[in-house]
PDB file of C-alpha atoms in Angstrom:
ATOM      1  CA  MET A   9      -3.136 -26.557  -3.048  1.00 76.00           C
ATOM      2  CA  ALA A  10      -2.007 -23.778  -5.707  1.00 78.00           C
ATOM      3  CA  GLU A  11      -0.406 -20.266  -3.434  1.00 84.00           C
ATOM      4  CA  SER A  12      -2.052 -17.000  -4.831  1.00 88.00           C
ATOM      5  CA  VAL A  13      -0.380 -14.096  -3.833  1.00 86.00           C
ATOM      6  CA  GLY A  14      -1.108 -12.216  -0.304  1.00 86.00           C
ATOM      7  CA  VAL A  15       1.628  -9.112   0.174  1.00 88.00           C
ATOM      8  CA  LEU A  16       3.011  -7.169  -2.573  1.00 91.00           C
ATOM      9  CA  SER A  17       6.232  -4.923  -1.428  1.00 93.00           C
ATOM     10  CA  ILE A  18       7.046  -1.941  -2.905  1.00 95.00           C
ATOM     11  CA  TRP A  19      11.181  -0.068  -3.353  1.00 96.00           C
ATOM     12  CA  TRP A  20      11.186   3.151  -4.081  1.00 95.00           C
ATOM     13  CA  LEU A  21      14.859   4.566  -5.144  1.00 95.00           C
ATOM     14  CA  GLY A  22      16.179   1.546  -3.257  1.00 94.00           C
ATOM     15  CA  THR A  23      14.259   2.131  -0.136  1.00 93.00           C
ATOM     16  CA  GLN A  24      11.653   0.000   1.027  1.00 94.00           C
ATOM     17  CA  TYR A  25       8.028   1.499   2.239  1.00 92.00           C
ATOM     18  CA  ASP A  26       5.840  -0.395   4.116  1.00 88.00           C
ATOM     19  CA  CYS A  27       2.303  -0.453   2.565  1.00 91.00           C
ATOM     20  CA  GLN A  28      -0.932  -0.372   2.836  1.00 93.00           C
ATOM     21  CA  LYS A  29      -2.519  -3.916   1.544  1.00 93.00           C
ATOM     22  CA  GLY A  30      -4.078  -3.385  -2.109  1.00 93.00           C
ATOM     23  CA  SER A  31      -1.117  -2.328  -3.955  1.00 94.00           C
ATOM     24  CA  SER A  32      -1.093  -2.878  -7.932  1.00 95.00           C
ATOM     25  CA  ILE A  33       0.782  -3.581 -10.865  1.00 95.00           C
ATOM     26  CA  ARG A  34      -0.041  -3.536 -14.838  1.00 97.00           C
ATOM     27  CA  LEU A  35       3.034  -4.466 -16.332  1.00 97.00           C
ATOM     28  CA  PRO A  36       3.504  -2.329 -19.221  1.00 98.00           C
ATOM     29  CA  ALA A  37       1.950  -3.972 -23.034  1.00 97.00           C
ATOM     30  CA  MET A  38       1.277  -3.416 -26.070  1.00 97.00           C
ATOM     31  CA  ARG A  39      -3.054  -3.028 -25.982  1.00 97.00           C
ATOM     32  CA  ASN A  40      -6.024  -3.208 -28.698  1.00 97.00           C
ATOM     33  CA  VAL A  41      -7.747  -0.605 -29.616  1.00 97.00           C
ATOM     34  CA  THR A  42     -12.193  -0.813 -31.153  1.00 97.00           C
ATOM     35  CA  GLN A  43     -11.801   0.920 -35.042  1.00 96.00           C
ATOM     36  CA  VAL A  44     -15.820   1.835 -35.535  1.00 97.00           C
ATOM     37  CA  ALA A  45     -15.984   1.432 -39.273  1.00 97.00           C
ATOM     38  CA  GLY A  46     -19.600   2.017 -40.895  1.00 97.00           C
ATOM     39  CA  TYR A  47     -21.101  -1.381 -39.476  1.00 97.00           C
ATOM     40  CA  THR A  48     -17.783  -3.126 -38.134  1.00 97.00           C
ATOM     41  CA  ALA A  49     -15.380  -3.003 -35.269  1.00 98.00           C
ATOM     42  CA  HIS A  50     -11.570  -3.359 -36.595  1.00 97.00           C
ATOM     43  CA  ARG A  51      -8.262  -4.207 -33.894  1.00 96.00           C
ATOM     44  CA  SER A  52      -5.456  -1.472 -33.299  1.00 97.00           C
ATOM     45  CA  ARG A  53      -2.712  -1.209 -31.233  1.00 97.00           C
ATOM     46  CA  GLU A  54      -1.217   1.095 -29.293  1.00 97.00           C
ATOM     47  CA  PHE A  55       1.288   0.784 -26.015  1.00 97.00           C
ATOM     48  CA  GLN A  56       0.099   1.299 -22.665  1.00 97.00           C
ATOM     49  CA  GLN A  57       2.325   2.327 -20.585  1.00 97.00           C
ATOM     50  CA  GLY A  58       2.610   0.169 -17.073  1.00 98.00           C
ATOM     51  CA  GLN A  59       0.954   1.387 -13.732  1.00 98.00           C
ATOM     52  CA  VAL A  60       1.606   0.748 -10.211  1.00 97.00           C
ATOM     53  CA  LYS A  61      -0.336   2.160  -7.501  1.00 97.00           C
ATOM     54  CA  ALA A  62       0.029   1.823  -4.091  1.00 96.00           C
ATOM     55  CA  THR A  63      -0.442   2.816  -0.181  1.00 95.00           C
ATOM     56  CA  PRO A  64       2.821   3.003   1.474  1.00 93.00           C
ATOM     57  CA  LEU A  65       3.128   4.412   5.370  1.00 92.00           C
ATOM     58  CA  LEU A  66       4.876   7.986   6.093  1.00 91.00           C
ATOM     59  CA  LEU A  67       7.003   6.667   9.000  1.00 91.00           C
ATOM     60  CA  VAL A  68       9.178   8.547  11.663  1.00 93.00           C
ATOM     61  CA  GLY A  69      12.403  10.372  10.424  1.00 92.00           C
ATOM     62  CA  GLN A  70      11.447   9.192   6.095  1.00 91.00           C
ATOM     63  CA  SER A  71      10.376  12.593   4.078  1.00 91.00           C
ATOM     64  CA  LEU A  72       7.291  12.683   1.994  1.00 92.00           C
ATOM     65  CA  GLU A  73       9.215  15.105  -0.849  1.00 93.00           C
ATOM     66  CA  THR A  74      11.162  11.466  -1.125  1.00 92.00           C
ATOM     67  CA  PHE A  75       7.410  11.289  -3.275  1.00 93.00           C
ATOM     68  CA  ASN A  76       7.571  14.050  -5.654  1.00 94.00           C
ATOM     69  CA  PRO A  77       7.018  13.920  -8.754  1.00 95.00           C
ATOM     70  CA  GLY A  78      10.448  14.140 -10.021  1.00 92.00           C
ATOM     71  CA  ASP A  79      12.705  12.187 -13.022  1.00 93.00           C
ATOM     72  CA  GLU A  80      12.609   8.531 -13.463  1.00 96.00           C
ATOM     73  CA  GLY A  81      13.657   6.355 -11.090  1.00 97.00           C
ATOM     74  CA  GLU A  82      13.391   2.338  -9.856  1.00 98.00           C
ATOM     75  CA  LEU A  83      11.317   0.705  -8.511  1.00 97.00           C
ATOM     76  CA  GLN A  84      11.096  -2.573  -7.503  1.00 97.00           C
ATOM     77  CA  VAL A  85       8.020  -4.548  -6.734  1.00 97.00           C
ATOM     78  CA  LEU A  86       8.525  -8.202  -4.843  1.00 95.00           C
ATOM     79  CA  ALA A  87       5.116 -10.371  -4.522  1.00 93.00           C
ATOM     80  CA  ASP A  88       4.935 -12.977  -1.435  1.00 91.00           C
ATOM     81  CA  THR A  89       5.507 -15.869  -4.432  1.00 91.00           C
ATOM     82  CA  GLY A  90       8.735 -14.553  -5.433  1.00 92.00           C
ATOM     83  CA  GLN A  91       7.971 -12.959  -8.900  1.00 94.00           C
ATOM     84  CA  SER A  92       9.748  -9.903  -8.410  1.00 96.00           C
ATOM     85  CA  TRP A  93       9.287  -6.775 -11.041  1.00 97.00           C
ATOM     86  CA  VAL A  94      11.927  -4.197 -11.580  1.00 98.00           C
ATOM     87  CA  PHE A  95      10.724  -1.019 -13.568  1.00 98.00           C
ATOM     88  CA  PRO A  96      14.243   1.510 -14.127  1.00 98.00           C
ATOM     89  CA  ASP A  97      12.384   4.280 -15.436  1.00 98.00           C
ATOM     90  CA  ALA A  98       9.730   4.394 -12.973  1.00 98.00           C
ATOM     91  CA  TYR A  99       8.335   7.354 -12.343  1.00 98.00           C
ATOM     92  CA  ILE A 100       5.024   9.347 -10.185  1.00 97.00           C
ATOM     93  CA  THR A 101       2.660  11.044 -12.396  1.00 96.00           C
ATOM     94  CA  ASP A 102       1.963  13.566  -8.629  1.00 96.00           C
ATOM     95  CA  ALA A 103       2.552  14.520  -5.729  1.00 95.00           C
ATOM     96  CA  PRO A 104       0.340  11.897  -2.603  1.00 94.00           C
ATOM     97  CA  THR A 105      -2.027  13.460  -0.267  1.00 95.00           C
ATOM     98  CA  LEU A 106      -0.894  12.655   3.030  1.00 94.00           C
ATOM     99  CA  THR A 107      -3.597  11.343   5.522  1.00 91.00           C
ATOM    100  CA  ASP A 108      -3.620  11.589   9.438  1.00 91.00           C
ATOM    101  CA  ASP A 109      -4.861   8.300   9.278  1.00 89.00           C
ATOM    102  CA  GLY A 110      -2.475   6.710   9.587  1.00 88.00           C
ATOM    103  CA  GLY A 111       0.065   8.684   7.399  1.00 91.00           C
ATOM    104  CA  LYS A 112      -1.626   6.844   4.203  1.00 94.00           C
ATOM    105  CA  MET A 113      -0.201   8.268   0.590  1.00 95.00           C
ATOM    106  CA  PRO A 114      -1.907   6.433  -2.032  1.00 96.00           C
ATOM    107  CA  ILE A 115       1.028   7.175  -4.360  1.00 97.00           C
ATOM    108  CA  THR A 116       1.029   6.104  -8.527  1.00 97.00           C
ATOM    109  CA  TRP A 117       4.119   5.265 -10.606  1.00 98.00           C
ATOM    110  CA  GLU A 118       3.910   4.304 -14.591  1.00 98.00           C
ATOM    111  CA  MET A 119       6.768   3.514 -16.454  1.00 98.00           C
ATOM    112  CA  SER A 120       7.935   1.522 -20.383  1.00 98.00           C
ATOM    113  CA  THR A 121       9.569  -1.379 -18.870  1.00 97.00           C
ATOM    114  CA  TYR A 122       9.958  -3.418 -17.161  1.00 97.00           C
ATOM    115  CA  SER A 123      11.966  -6.801 -15.755  1.00 97.00           C
ATOM    116  CA  GLU A 124      10.477 -10.071 -14.623  1.00 96.00           C
ATOM    117  CA  THR A 125      12.096 -12.787 -12.562  1.00 94.00           C
ATOM    118  CA  THR A 126       9.540 -16.201 -11.329  1.00 90.00           C
ATOM    119  CA  SER A 127      11.047 -17.988  -8.831  1.00 78.00           C
TER     120      SER A 127
END
């Protein structure tokens, strides 16, 4: 039986954060865009930024300010199946909203480049 991804672990600026289940990752890549002209559809291409969405928990001793939008930094994502992705130019798009439901704070990172390793 093949194993599939069950858990994604997140490191932001060198610190690991525990995240709720439901994190997602989209790698930066080219995408197809439909161009309609007359009665035909044509395809053009454009770059689509990568995106990682996760919901870290803010724990005792951690600072919410760490997740304010600012300069680019390194984001690492590790799957429990051995794949890992490093995004050296990741940035947070919006300041997170912290909830009193266990310290959940949904965050979205976007990026242009990555490296991937598989094991």
